[in-house]
PDB file of C-alpha atoms in Angstrom:
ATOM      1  CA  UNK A  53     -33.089 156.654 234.206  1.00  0.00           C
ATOM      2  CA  UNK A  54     -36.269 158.141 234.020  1.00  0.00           C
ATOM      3  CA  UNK A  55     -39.858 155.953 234.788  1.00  0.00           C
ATOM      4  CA  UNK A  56     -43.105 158.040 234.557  1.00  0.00           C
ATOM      5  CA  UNK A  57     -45.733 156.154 236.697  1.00  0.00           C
ATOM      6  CA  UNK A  58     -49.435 157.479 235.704  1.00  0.00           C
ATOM      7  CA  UNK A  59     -48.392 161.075 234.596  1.00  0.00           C
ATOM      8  CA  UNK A  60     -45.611 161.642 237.226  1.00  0.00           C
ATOM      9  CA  UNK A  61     -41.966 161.223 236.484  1.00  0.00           C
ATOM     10  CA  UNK A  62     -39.600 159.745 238.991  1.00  0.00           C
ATOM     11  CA  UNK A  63     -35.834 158.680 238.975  1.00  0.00           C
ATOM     12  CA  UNK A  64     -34.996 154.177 239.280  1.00  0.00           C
ATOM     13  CA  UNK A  65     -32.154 152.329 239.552  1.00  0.00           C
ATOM     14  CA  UNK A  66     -31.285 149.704 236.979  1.00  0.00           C
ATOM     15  CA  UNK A  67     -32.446 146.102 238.662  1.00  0.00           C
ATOM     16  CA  UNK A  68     -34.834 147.697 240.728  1.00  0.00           C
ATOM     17  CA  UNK A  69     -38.499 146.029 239.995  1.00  0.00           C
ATOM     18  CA  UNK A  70     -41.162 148.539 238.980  1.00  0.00           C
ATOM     19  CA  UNK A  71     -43.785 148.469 241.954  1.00  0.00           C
ATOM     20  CA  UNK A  72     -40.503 149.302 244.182  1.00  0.00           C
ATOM     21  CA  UNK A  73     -40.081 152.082 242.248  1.00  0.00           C
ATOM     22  CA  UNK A  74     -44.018 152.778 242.859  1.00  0.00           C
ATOM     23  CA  UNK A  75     -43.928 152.010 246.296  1.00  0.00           C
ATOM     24  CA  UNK A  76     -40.816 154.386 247.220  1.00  0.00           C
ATOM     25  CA  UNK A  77     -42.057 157.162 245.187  1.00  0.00           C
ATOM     26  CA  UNK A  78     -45.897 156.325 246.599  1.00  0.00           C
ATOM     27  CA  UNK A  79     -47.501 156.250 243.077  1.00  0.00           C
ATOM     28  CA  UNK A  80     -50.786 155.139 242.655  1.00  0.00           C
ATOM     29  CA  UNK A  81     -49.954 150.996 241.946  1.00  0.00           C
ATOM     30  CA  UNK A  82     -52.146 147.880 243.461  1.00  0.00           C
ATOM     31  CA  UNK A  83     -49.581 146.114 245.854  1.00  0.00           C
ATOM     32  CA  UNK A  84     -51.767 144.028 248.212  1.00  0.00           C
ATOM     33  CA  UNK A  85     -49.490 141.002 248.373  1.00  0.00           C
ATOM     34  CA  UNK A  86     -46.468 143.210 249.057  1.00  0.00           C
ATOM     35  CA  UNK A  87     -44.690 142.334 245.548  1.00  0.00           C
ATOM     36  CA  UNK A  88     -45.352 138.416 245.631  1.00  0.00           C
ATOM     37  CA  UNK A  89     -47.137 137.881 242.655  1.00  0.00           C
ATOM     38  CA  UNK A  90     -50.250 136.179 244.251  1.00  0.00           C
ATOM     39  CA  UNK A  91     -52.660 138.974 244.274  1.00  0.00           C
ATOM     40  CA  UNK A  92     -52.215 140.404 240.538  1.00  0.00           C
ATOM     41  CA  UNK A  93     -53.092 143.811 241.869  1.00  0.00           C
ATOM     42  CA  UNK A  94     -49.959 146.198 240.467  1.00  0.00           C
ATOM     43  CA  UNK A  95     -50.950 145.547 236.556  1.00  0.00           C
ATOM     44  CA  UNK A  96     -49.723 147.716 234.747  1.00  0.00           C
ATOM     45  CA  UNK A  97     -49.731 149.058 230.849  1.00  0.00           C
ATOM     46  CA  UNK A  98     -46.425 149.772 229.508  1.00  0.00           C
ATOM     47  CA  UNK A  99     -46.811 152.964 227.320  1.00  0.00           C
ATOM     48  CA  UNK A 100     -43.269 153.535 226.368  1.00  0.00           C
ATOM     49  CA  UNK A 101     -40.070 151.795 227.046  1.00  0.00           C
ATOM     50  CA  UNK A 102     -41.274 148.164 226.977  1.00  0.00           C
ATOM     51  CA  UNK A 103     -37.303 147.213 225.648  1.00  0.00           C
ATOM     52  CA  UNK A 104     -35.706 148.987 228.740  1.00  0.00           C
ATOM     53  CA  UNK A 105     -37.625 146.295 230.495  1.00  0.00           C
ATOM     54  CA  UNK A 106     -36.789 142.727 231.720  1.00  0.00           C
ATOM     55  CA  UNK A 107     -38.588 140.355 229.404  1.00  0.00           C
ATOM     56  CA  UNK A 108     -42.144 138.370 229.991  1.00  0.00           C
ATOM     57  CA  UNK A 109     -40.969 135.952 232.318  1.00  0.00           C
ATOM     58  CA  UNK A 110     -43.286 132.299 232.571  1.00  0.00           C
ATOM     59  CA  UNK A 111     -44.564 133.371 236.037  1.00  0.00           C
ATOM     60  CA  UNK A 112     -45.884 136.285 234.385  1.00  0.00           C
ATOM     61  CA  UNK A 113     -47.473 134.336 231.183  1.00  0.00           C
ATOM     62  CA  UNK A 114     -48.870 132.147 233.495  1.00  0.00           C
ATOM     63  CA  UNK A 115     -50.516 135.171 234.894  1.00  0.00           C
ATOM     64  CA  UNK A 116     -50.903 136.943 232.189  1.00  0.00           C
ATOM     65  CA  UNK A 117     -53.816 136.415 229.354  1.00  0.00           C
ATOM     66  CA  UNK A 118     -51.857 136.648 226.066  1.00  0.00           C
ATOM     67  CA  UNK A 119     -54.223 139.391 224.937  1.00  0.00           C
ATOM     68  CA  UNK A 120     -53.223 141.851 227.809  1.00  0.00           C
ATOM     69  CA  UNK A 121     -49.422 140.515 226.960  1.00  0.00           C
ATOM     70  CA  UNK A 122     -50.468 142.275 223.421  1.00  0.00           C
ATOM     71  CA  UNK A 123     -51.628 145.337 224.846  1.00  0.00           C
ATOM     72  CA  UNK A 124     -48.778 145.763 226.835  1.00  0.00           C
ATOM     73  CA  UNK A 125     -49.824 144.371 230.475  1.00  0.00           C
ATOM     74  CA  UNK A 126     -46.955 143.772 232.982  1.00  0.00           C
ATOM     75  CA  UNK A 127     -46.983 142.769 236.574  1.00  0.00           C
ATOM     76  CA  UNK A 128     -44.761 145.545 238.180  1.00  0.00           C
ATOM     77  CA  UNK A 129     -43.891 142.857 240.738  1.00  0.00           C
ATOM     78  CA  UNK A 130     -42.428 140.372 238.477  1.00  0.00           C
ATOM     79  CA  UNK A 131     -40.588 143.630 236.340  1.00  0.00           C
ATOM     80  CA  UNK A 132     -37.546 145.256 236.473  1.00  0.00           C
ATOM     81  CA  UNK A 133     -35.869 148.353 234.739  1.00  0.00           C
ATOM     82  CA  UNK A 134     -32.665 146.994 233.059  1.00  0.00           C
ATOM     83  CA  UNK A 135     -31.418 149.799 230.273  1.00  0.00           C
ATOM     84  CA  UNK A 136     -31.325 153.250 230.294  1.00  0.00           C
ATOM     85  CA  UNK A 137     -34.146 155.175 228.895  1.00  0.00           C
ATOM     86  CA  UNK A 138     -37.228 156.816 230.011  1.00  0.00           C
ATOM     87  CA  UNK A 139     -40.382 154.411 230.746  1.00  0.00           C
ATOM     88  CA  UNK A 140     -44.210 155.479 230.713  1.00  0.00           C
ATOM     89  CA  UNK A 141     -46.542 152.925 232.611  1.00  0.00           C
ATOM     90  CA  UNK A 142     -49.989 153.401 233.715  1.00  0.00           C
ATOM     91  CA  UNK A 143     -51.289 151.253 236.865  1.00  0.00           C
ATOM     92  CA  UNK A 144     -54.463 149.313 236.289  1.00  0.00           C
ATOM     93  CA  UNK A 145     -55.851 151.379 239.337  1.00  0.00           C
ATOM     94  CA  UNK A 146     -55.260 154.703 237.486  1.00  0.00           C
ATOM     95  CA  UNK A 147     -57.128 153.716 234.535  1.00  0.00           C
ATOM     96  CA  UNK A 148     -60.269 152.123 236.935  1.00  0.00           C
ATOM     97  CA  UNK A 149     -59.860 155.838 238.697  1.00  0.00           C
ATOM     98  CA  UNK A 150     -59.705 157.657 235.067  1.00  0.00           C
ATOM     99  CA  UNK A 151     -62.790 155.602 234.008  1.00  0.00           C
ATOM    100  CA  UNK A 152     -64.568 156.502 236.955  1.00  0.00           C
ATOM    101  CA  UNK A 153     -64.209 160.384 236.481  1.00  0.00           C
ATOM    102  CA  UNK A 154     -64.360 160.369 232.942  1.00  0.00           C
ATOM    103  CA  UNK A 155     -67.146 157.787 231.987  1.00  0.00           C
ATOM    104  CA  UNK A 156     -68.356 155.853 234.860  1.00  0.00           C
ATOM    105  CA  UNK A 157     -70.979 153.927 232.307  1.00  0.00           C
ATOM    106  CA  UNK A 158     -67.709 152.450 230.919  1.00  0.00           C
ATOM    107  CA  UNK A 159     -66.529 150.653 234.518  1.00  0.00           C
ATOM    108  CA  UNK A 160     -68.775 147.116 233.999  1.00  0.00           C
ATOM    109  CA  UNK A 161     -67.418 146.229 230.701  1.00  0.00           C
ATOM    110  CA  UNK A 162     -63.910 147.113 231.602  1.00  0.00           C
ATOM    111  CA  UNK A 163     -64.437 144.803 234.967  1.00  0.00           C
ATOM    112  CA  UNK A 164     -66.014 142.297 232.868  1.00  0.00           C
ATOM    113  CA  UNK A 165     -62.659 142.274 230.282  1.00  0.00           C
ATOM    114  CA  UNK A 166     -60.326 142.134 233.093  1.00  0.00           C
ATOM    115  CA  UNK A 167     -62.755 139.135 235.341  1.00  0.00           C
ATOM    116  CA  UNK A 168     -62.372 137.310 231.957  1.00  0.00           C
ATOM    117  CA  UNK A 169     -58.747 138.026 230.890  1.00  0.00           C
ATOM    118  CA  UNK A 170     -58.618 136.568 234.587  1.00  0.00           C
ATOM    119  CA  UNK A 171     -60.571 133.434 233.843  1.00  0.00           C
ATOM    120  CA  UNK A 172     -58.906 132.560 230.880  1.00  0.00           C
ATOM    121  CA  UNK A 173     -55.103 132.337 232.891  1.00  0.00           C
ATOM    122  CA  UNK A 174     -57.132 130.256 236.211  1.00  0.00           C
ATOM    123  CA  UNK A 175     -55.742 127.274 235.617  1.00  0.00           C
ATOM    124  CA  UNK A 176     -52.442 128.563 234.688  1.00  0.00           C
ATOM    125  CA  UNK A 177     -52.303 130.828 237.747  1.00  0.00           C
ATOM    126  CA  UNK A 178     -53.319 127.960 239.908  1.00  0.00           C
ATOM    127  CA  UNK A 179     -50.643 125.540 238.750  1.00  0.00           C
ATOM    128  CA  UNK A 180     -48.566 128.179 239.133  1.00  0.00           C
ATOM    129  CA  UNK A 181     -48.917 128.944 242.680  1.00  0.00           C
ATOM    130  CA  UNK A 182     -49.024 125.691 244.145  1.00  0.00           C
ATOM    131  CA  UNK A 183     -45.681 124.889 242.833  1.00  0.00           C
ATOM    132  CA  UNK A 184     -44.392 128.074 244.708  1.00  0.00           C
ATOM    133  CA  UNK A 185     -42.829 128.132 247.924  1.00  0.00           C
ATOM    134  CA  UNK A 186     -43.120 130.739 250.276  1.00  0.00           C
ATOM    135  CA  UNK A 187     -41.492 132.099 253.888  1.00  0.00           C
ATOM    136  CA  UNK A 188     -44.851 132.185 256.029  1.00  0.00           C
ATOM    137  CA  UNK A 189     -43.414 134.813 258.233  1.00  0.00           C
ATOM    138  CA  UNK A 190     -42.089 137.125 254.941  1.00  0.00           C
ATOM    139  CA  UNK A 191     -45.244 136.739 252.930  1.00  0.00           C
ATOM    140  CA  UNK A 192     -47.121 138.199 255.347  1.00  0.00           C
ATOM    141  CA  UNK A 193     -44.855 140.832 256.696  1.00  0.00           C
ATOM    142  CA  UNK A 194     -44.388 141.845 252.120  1.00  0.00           C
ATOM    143  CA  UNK A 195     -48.434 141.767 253.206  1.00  0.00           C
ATOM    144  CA  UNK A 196     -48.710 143.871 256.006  1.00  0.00           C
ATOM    145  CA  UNK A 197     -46.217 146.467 254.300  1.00  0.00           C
ATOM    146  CA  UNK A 198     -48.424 147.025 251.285  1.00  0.00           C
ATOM    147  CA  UNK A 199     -51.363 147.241 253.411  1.00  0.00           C
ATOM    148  CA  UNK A 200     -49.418 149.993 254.950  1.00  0.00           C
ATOM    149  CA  UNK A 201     -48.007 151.486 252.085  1.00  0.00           C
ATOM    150  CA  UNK A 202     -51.426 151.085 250.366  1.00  0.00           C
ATOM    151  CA  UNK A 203     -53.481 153.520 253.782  1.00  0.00           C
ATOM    152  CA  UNK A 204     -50.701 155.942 253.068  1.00  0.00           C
ATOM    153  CA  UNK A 205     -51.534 156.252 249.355  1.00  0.00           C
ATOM    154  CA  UNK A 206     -55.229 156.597 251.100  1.00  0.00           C
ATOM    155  CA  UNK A 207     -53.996 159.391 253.635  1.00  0.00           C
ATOM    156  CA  UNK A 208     -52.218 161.437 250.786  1.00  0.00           C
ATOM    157  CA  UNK A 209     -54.979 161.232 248.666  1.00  0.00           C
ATOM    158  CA  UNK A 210     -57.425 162.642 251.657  1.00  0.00           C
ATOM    159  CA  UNK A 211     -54.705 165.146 252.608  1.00  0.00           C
ATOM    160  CA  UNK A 212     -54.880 168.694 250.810  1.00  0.00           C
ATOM    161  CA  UNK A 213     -52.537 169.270 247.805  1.00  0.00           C
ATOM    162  CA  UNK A 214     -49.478 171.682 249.242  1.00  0.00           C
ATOM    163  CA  UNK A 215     -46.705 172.282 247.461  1.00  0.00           C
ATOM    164  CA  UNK A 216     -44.662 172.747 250.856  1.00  0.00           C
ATOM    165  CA  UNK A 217     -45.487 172.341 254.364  1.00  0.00           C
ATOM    166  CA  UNK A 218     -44.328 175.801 255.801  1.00  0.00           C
ATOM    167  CA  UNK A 219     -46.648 177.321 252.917  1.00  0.00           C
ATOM    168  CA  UNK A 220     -49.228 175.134 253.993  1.00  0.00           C
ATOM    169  CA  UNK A 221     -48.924 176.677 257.662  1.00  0.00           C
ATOM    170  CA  UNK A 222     -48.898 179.951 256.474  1.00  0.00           C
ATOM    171  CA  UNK A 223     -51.822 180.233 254.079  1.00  0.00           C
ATOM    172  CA  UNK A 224     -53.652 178.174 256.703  1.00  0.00           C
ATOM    173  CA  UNK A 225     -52.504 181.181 259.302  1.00  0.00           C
ATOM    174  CA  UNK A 226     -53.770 183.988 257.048  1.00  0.00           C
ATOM    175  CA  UNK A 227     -57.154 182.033 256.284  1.00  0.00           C
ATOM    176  CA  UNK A 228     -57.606 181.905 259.649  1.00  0.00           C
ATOM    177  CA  UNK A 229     -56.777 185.504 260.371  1.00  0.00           C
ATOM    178  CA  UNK A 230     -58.662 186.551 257.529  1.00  0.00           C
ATOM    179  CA  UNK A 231     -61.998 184.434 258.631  1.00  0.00           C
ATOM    180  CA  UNK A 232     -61.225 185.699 262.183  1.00  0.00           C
ATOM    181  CA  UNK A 233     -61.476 189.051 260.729  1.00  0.00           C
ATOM    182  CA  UNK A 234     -64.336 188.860 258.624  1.00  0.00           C
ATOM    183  CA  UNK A 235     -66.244 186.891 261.739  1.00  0.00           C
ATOM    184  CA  UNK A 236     -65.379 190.549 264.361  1.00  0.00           C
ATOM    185  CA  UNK A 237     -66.518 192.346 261.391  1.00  0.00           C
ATOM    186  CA  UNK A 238     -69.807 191.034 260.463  1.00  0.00           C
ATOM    187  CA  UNK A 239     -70.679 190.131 264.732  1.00  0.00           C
ATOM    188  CA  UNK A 240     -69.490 193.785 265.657  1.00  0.00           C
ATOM    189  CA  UNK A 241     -72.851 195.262 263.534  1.00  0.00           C
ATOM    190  CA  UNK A 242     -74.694 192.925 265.433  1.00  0.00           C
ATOM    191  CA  UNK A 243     -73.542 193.761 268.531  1.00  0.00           C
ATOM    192  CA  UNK A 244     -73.069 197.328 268.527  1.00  0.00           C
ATOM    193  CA  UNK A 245     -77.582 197.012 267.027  1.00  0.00           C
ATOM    194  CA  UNK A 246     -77.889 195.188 269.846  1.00  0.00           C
ATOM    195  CA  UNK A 247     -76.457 197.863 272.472  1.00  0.00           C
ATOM    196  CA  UNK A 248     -78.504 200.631 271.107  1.00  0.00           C
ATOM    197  CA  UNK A 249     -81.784 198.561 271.531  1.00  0.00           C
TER     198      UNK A 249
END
């Protein structure tokens, strides 16, 4: 089945949650908690395919303001692919990242909607958690690994785009032949002025 995460389309595996789907494909989703459901970082807005997906469960509504539930808000922690079919989702940190480039003067309302939407679940979410149970050691190693998976996304990002690494090599070669060249040529002038003087 198909899942296309902000734009870019990627194969998953019926059962498998959506921010491992993310993560293994290194698409652009908040994991901070390493897929634990405390830190409500991998939001996401399901465009298209909400029925191929497991339903709302009461860890998520507890989460979950019921007016992001109507627009279409899922926790890609807490949600898994389960039917055939192609899904669109957009991560919460794609849209933040749109809204930057695109209309920057739009970022403090949006952070005020979401701080809200956030506000209004609190004592949900808090009731919620403390009635969790959790391995020490495997919370924080789930933490460590999306810190880590979260400075690749960063190194990626920082990295030029390349379609393939031996290209990459290559083109970097013949730019630096070509500025080698262009460096003898414009010194050589110089140079040669020099001499005569």
């Amino acid at each position: 089945m198909t899942i296309i995460i902000n734009g870019k389309s990627y194969e998953a595996e019926s059962g498998e949650r959506l921010i491992d789907v993310a993560r293994i494909n290194h698409a652009h989703i908040g994991y901070f908690c390493g897929g634990n459901g405390i830190c409500q970082t991998c939001y996401v807005t399901v465009k298209k395919g909400s029925e191929l997906l497991s339903p709302i469960s009461d860890s998520e509504k507890a989460l979950l303001s019921d007016t992001l539930i109507k627009e279409g808000t899922r926790m890609a922690c807490l949600t898994t692919v389960e039917k055939p079919g192609t899904i669109e989702i957009v991560s919460t940190v794609e849209q933040v990242k749109e809204l930057f480039e695109k209309n920057p003067l739009q970022l403090p309302g949006y952070a005020g909607k979401m701080g809200w939407e956030a506000l209004v679940k609190f004592p949900d979410t808090m009731q919620l958690q403390s009635t969790r149970s959790f391995d020490l050691w495997q919370l924080l190693s789930d933490i460590i690994g999306g810190i880590g998976s979260a400075l690749q996304l960063v190194v990626d990002a920082l990295q030029p785009a390349c379609p393939a690494k031996a290209e990459c090599k290559i083109i970097g070669h013949i730019d630096s032949a070509n500025t080698h060249s262009q460096l003898s040529e414009a010194t050589e002038p110089r140079a040669k002025q020099g001499a005569q003087a």
